[in-house]
């Protein structure tokens, strides 16, 4: 007899991890099914009663269970409903094996008990092989997905704990560095005051370098401390009216704005759940940068916000991982010196700067701090610029609901 639909199945070595459970009260049936499946390298487990099958199910995950309907004591249907009631085998596919003649009634009952498929006796070897191979493939795929998901979970946990360690380290290191540094700075200043112009010119210059270096180091350490404190802050989010927040921020830098004749326009902004102090810091850093990196003209800054739908990667490792979510996208546009596209990412990294400190003072921490704050709020930050001298627009998102 020829079966044109069934291609020969190549035994796959990885089938060694696939368990198949055969349940039949007749040893000769078990033997013949085992023989048919032997060439595919599965691990075949035999059970000659429903009870024995249930015992195996307690300790092993099966790709598929081939279950004879007619068995003394506990028949196939009873066995199937018990299999379904156990958490481990709740979703294990069951193929019922039933004799011709009783088929339609039995098949219906089998499906109502959650059968994945059925086969009629006498069993056709090629059909058995094909059906089992389909479930074996499905099992392998699910197992791989499970392993990938588990690996991803472990990696994420590792990353979270190493980030926390790193932050803890940055905090302790910067905190402990403050004290000796303060001493260096104080004594250098004392030395300068007491011995200025008493030694030669070079000595005055060297002392100036020491105090200058110590001051810079202090700024760096304070920045590092602020940076490491962003995520360790336990403050819960509150309703923040962003128009009021910007107004408050602007008041704090009023002098700088007047000195530089900065013109600031602000659209209607939303009220969202956020950490107001941190968001104030973001606006302050962005506005001060827009002023610092101004071009020849006096700074013009425009702040606006619009509601958008954005894609995000969810925590679940499924096909639907890319989910849409509603967010507010804030933008801060300036007319400053602009940024080259290949530097867009770099400027958000700690201590990365594009300009000479003599021309534009700074330590390269402002944007890294903004990034960390925005990410703590579940959003993202980026920049776009039309190029050198054409101004920049900084964008950041905040998800709805905080
Ligand atoms: P800092 O201002 O201390 O240099 P930031 O982290 O705030 O550090 O910024 C990093 C770098 O990004 C700056 O040194 C500058 O080169 C660039 N940059 C930031 N804001 C602007 C802006 N508004 N226009 C042009 N360049 C900018």
Coordinates of C-alpha atoms in Angstrom, one line a residue, residues 12-316:
X12 CA 16.5 13.6 14.1
X13 CA 19.2 13.2 16.8
X14 CA 17.6 16.0 18.9
X15 CA 14.5 13.7 19.2
X16 CA 16.4 12.1 22.1
X17 CA 14.9 14.9 24.2
X18 CA 11.4 14.1 23.1
X19 CA 9.4 11.8 25.4
X20 CA 6.4 9.9 23.9
X21 CA 4.0 8.0 26.2
X22 CA 2.2 5.0 24.8
X23 CA -0.7 3.7 26.9
X24 CA -2.3 0.3 26.0
X25 CA -3.2 -2.7 28.1
X26 CA -2.0 -5.0 25.4
X27 CA 1.8 -5.6 25.3
X28 CA 1.7 -6.5 21.6
X29 CA 0.2 -3.2 20.7
X30 CA 2.8 -1.3 22.8
X31 CA 5.5 -3.3 21.1
X32 CA 4.4 -2.7 17.6
X33 CA 3.9 1.1 18.1
X34 CA 7.4 1.3 19.8
X35 CA 8.9 -0.5 16.8
X36 CA 7.3 1.9 14.3
X37 CA 8.6 4.9 16.3
X38 CA 12.0 3.5 17.1
X39 CA 13.7 4.8 14.0
X40 CA 12.8 8.4 15.0
X41 CA 15.0 8.3 18.1
X42 CA 12.3 9.4 20.5
X43 CA 12.3 8.3 24.1
X44 CA 9.4 5.9 24.2
X45 CA 7.8 5.3 27.6
X46 CA 5.2 2.4 27.8
X47 CA 2.4 2.1 30.2
X48 CA 0.0 -0.8 30.3
X49 CA -2.7 0.9 32.3
X50 CA -4.2 4.3 33.0
X51 CA -2.7 4.2 36.5
X52 CA 0.8 3.6 35.3
X53 CA 0.4 6.3 32.7
X54 CA -0.5 8.8 35.5
X55 CA 2.6 7.8 37.4
X56 CA 4.8 8.6 34.5
X57 CA 3.1 11.9 33.9
X58 CA 4.0 12.9 37.5
X59 CA 7.7 12.9 36.7
X60 CA 8.1 13.4 32.9
X61 CA 7.0 16.0 30.3
X62 CA 5.6 14.3 27.2
X63 CA 5.4 15.7 23.7
X64 CA 2.3 13.5 23.0
X65 CA 0.4 10.7 24.7
X66 CA -1.1 7.9 22.6
X67 CA -3.9 6.6 24.6
X68 CA -5.9 3.4 24.0
X69 CA -9.6 4.0 24.6
X70 CA -10.5 0.5 25.6
X71 CA -8.7 -0.6 28.7
X72 CA -9.9 -2.6 31.7
X73 CA -10.1 -0.8 35.1
X74 CA -9.5 2.8 34.1
X75 CA -10.5 3.4 30.4
X76 CA -8.9 5.9 28.1
X77 CA -11.5 8.6 28.8
X78 CA -11.1 8.4 32.5
X79 CA -7.3 8.4 32.2
X80 CA -7.5 11.5 29.9
X81 CA -9.6 13.5 32.3
X82 CA -7.2 12.7 35.1
X83 CA -4.2 13.6 32.9
X84 CA -6.0 17.0 32.2
X85 CA -6.5 17.6 35.9
X86 CA -2.8 17.5 36.7
X87 CA -1.0 20.9 36.2
X88 CA 2.1 19.3 34.5
X89 CA 0.1 17.5 31.8
X90 CA -2.8 20.0 31.5
X91 CA -1.8 20.9 28.0
X92 CA -0.1 17.7 26.8
X93 CA -1.6 16.6 23.5
X94 CA -3.5 13.3 23.6
X95 CA -4.1 11.1 20.6
X96 CA -6.9 8.6 21.3
X97 CA -6.6 5.2 19.7
X98 CA -9.9 3.6 19.0
X99 CA -11.2 0.6 17.0
X100 CA -13.2 1.1 13.8
X101 CA -16.9 0.6 14.5
X102 CA -17.0 2.5 17.7
X103 CA -15.3 5.4 16.1
X104 CA -17.8 8.2 15.9
X105 CA -19.2 8.1 19.4
X106 CA -15.7 7.6 20.9
X107 CA -14.2 10.2 18.8
X108 CA -16.7 12.8 19.9
X109 CA -16.2 11.9 23.5
X110 CA -12.4 12.1 23.0
X111 CA -12.6 15.6 21.6
X112 CA -14.9 16.7 24.4
X113 CA -12.1 15.6 26.8
X114 CA -9.6 17.7 24.9
X115 CA -8.1 15.1 22.5
X116 CA -5.7 16.6 20.0
X117 CA -6.3 13.9 17.5
X118 CA -7.4 10.3 17.1
X119 CA -6.3 7.2 15.2
X120 CA -8.1 4.1 14.2
X121 CA -7.0 0.6 14.8
X122 CA -5.3 -1.2 13.1
X123 CA -2.7 1.5 13.2
X124 CA -1.1 2.5 9.9
X125 CA 2.7 2.9 10.7
X126 CA 3.2 5.9 8.4
X127 CA 0.3 7.8 9.9
X128 CA 1.5 7.1 13.4
X129 CA 5.0 8.3 12.5
X130 CA 3.7 11.5 10.8
X131 CA 1.3 12.4 13.6
X132 CA 3.8 11.8 16.3
X133 CA 6.4 13.8 14.4
X134 CA 4.1 16.8 14.2
X135 CA 3.6 16.8 18.0
X136 CA 7.3 16.2 18.5
X137 CA 8.2 19.3 16.5
X138 CA 5.7 21.4 18.3
X139 CA 7.1 20.2 21.6
X140 CA 10.6 21.0 20.6
X141 CA 9.6 24.5 19.5
X142 CA 7.8 25.2 22.7
X143 CA 10.7 23.9 24.7
X144 CA 13.2 26.1 22.8
X145 CA 10.9 29.1 23.4
X146 CA 10.7 28.2 27.1
X147 CA 14.5 28.0 27.3
X148 CA 15.0 31.3 25.5
X149 CA 12.5 33.0 27.7
X150 CA 14.1 31.6 30.8
X151 CA 17.6 32.7 29.5
X152 CA 16.3 36.2 28.8
X153 CA 14.8 36.3 32.3
X154 CA 18.1 35.2 33.9
X155 CA 20.1 37.7 31.8
X156 CA 17.7 40.5 32.7
X157 CA 18.0 39.6 36.4
X158 CA 21.8 39.5 36.1
X159 CA 21.8 42.9 34.4
X160 CA 19.5 44.5 37.0
X161 CA 21.7 43.2 39.8
X162 CA 25.0 44.2 38.2
X163 CA 23.5 47.7 37.5
X164 CA 22.5 48.0 41.1
X165 CA 26.0 46.9 42.2
X166 CA 27.6 49.4 39.9
X167 CA 25.4 52.2 41.1
X168 CA 26.1 51.2 44.7
X169 CA 29.8 51.3 43.8
X170 CA 29.6 54.7 42.1
X171 CA 27.7 56.1 45.1
X172 CA 30.1 54.8 47.7
X173 CA 33.2 55.7 45.6
X174 CA 32.0 59.2 44.9
X175 CA 30.8 59.7 48.4
X176 CA 34.1 58.6 50.0
X177 CA 36.2 60.5 47.5
X178 CA 34.6 63.8 48.6
X179 CA 36.3 64.0 52.0
X180 CA 40.0 63.7 50.9
X181 CA 39.3 65.9 47.9
X182 CA 37.8 68.6 50.2
X183 CA 41.0 68.5 52.1
X184 CA 43.2 68.9 49.0
X185 CA 41.1 71.8 47.9
X186 CA 41.0 73.6 51.3
X187 CA 44.7 73.3 51.9
X188 CA 45.5 74.4 48.3
X189 CA 43.4 77.4 48.8
X190 CA 45.0 78.1 52.2
X191 CA 48.4 77.7 50.7
X192 CA 47.6 80.1 47.8
X193 CA 46.2 82.7 50.2
X194 CA 49.2 82.5 52.5
X195 CA 52.1 82.2 50.0
X196 CA 50.8 84.0 46.9
X197 CA 53.5 86.1 45.4
X198 CA 56.0 85.0 48.1
X199 CA 57.3 82.2 45.9
X200 CA 58.1 82.6 42.2
X201 CA 55.5 83.0 39.5
X202 CA 55.6 79.3 38.6
X203 CA 54.5 78.3 42.1
X204 CA 51.4 80.6 41.8
X205 CA 50.6 79.0 38.5
X206 CA 50.9 75.4 39.9
X207 CA 48.8 76.2 42.9
X208 CA 46.1 77.6 40.5
X209 CA 46.2 74.3 38.6
X210 CA 45.8 72.3 41.8
X211 CA 42.7 74.3 43.0
X212 CA 41.3 74.3 39.5
X213 CA 41.7 70.5 39.2
X214 CA 40.2 69.9 42.7
X215 CA 37.2 72.1 41.9
X216 CA 36.6 70.2 38.6
X217 CA 37.0 66.9 40.4
X218 CA 34.4 68.1 42.9
X219 CA 32.0 68.9 40.2
X220 CA 32.5 65.5 38.6
X221 CA 32.0 63.7 41.9
X222 CA 28.9 65.7 42.7
X223 CA 27.6 64.8 39.2
X224 CA 28.4 61.2 39.7
X225 CA 26.6 61.2 43.0
X226 CA 23.5 62.8 41.4
X227 CA 23.7 60.3 38.6
X228 CA 23.8 57.3 40.9
X229 CA 21.0 58.7 43.0
X230 CA 18.5 58.9 40.2
X231 CA 17.3 55.4 40.4
X232 CA 17.8 54.8 44.1
X233 CA 15.4 57.6 44.9
X234 CA 12.3 56.1 46.4
X235 CA 10.1 59.1 45.9
X236 CA 6.8 58.1 44.3
X237 CA 5.4 59.9 41.3
X238 CA 2.9 62.7 41.7
X239 CA 0.7 64.7 39.4
X240 CA 2.9 67.3 37.7
X241 CA 1.6 70.2 35.7
X242 CA 4.4 70.6 33.2
X243 CA 3.6 74.2 32.4
X244 CA 4.1 75.1 36.1
X245 CA 7.2 73.0 36.3
X246 CA 8.8 74.8 33.3
X247 CA 7.8 78.1 34.8
X248 CA 9.4 77.2 38.1
X249 CA 12.6 76.0 36.3
X250 CA 12.8 79.2 34.3
X251 CA 12.5 81.3 37.5
X252 CA 15.6 79.5 38.9
X253 CA 17.7 80.4 35.9
X254 CA 16.2 83.8 35.3
X255 CA 19.5 85.7 35.6
X256 CA 21.2 83.5 33.0
X257 CA 18.3 84.0 30.6
X258 CA 18.3 87.7 31.0
X259 CA 22.1 87.9 30.5
X260 CA 21.9 86.0 27.3
X261 CA 18.6 87.6 26.1
X262 CA 17.0 84.2 25.8
X263 CA 13.6 84.1 24.3
X264 CA 11.5 81.1 25.5
X265 CA 8.1 80.2 24.2
X266 CA 6.1 77.3 25.7
X267 CA 3.0 75.6 24.3
X268 CA 0.3 74.0 26.4
X269 CA 1.9 71.1 28.2
X270 CA 0.1 68.1 29.9
X271 CA -0.2 67.1 33.5
X272 CA 1.3 63.7 34.1
X273 CA 2.5 61.4 36.9
X274 CA 6.2 62.1 37.4
X275 CA 9.0 62.9 39.9
X276 CA 8.8 66.7 39.7
X277 CA 12.3 67.4 41.0
X278 CA 13.9 65.1 38.5
X279 CA 11.7 66.4 35.6
X280 CA 12.7 69.9 36.6
X281 CA 16.3 68.9 36.4
X282 CA 15.7 67.6 32.8
X283 CA 14.2 70.9 31.7
X284 CA 16.9 72.9 33.5
X285 CA 19.7 70.9 31.8
X286 CA 18.1 71.1 28.4
X287 CA 17.4 74.8 28.6
X288 CA 20.9 75.6 30.0
X289 CA 22.4 73.6 27.2
X290 CA 20.3 75.4 24.6
X291 CA 21.7 78.7 26.1
X292 CA 25.3 77.4 26.4
X293 CA 25.5 76.0 22.9
X294 CA 24.0 79.0 21.3
X295 CA 25.1 80.3 17.9
X296 CA 25.8 83.9 16.9
X297 CA 22.2 85.0 17.6
X298 CA 20.6 85.2 21.0
X299 CA 19.0 81.9 22.0
X300 CA 15.4 81.1 21.0
X301 CA 13.9 78.1 22.7
X302 CA 10.5 76.6 22.0
X303 CA 9.0 73.9 24.3
X304 CA 6.0 71.8 23.2
X305 CA 4.4 68.4 23.7
X306 CA 2.1 66.2 21.8
X307 CA 0.3 62.9 22.5
X308 CA 1.7 60.0 20.4
X309 CA 1.4 56.3 20.0
X310 CA 4.7 54.5 20.1
X311 CA 6.0 50.9 19.9
X312 CA 7.6 49.4 22.9
X313 CA 9.2 46.1 23.7
X314 CA 7.2 44.5 26.4
X315 CA 8.5 42.3 29.2
X316 CA 6.9 39.2 27.7

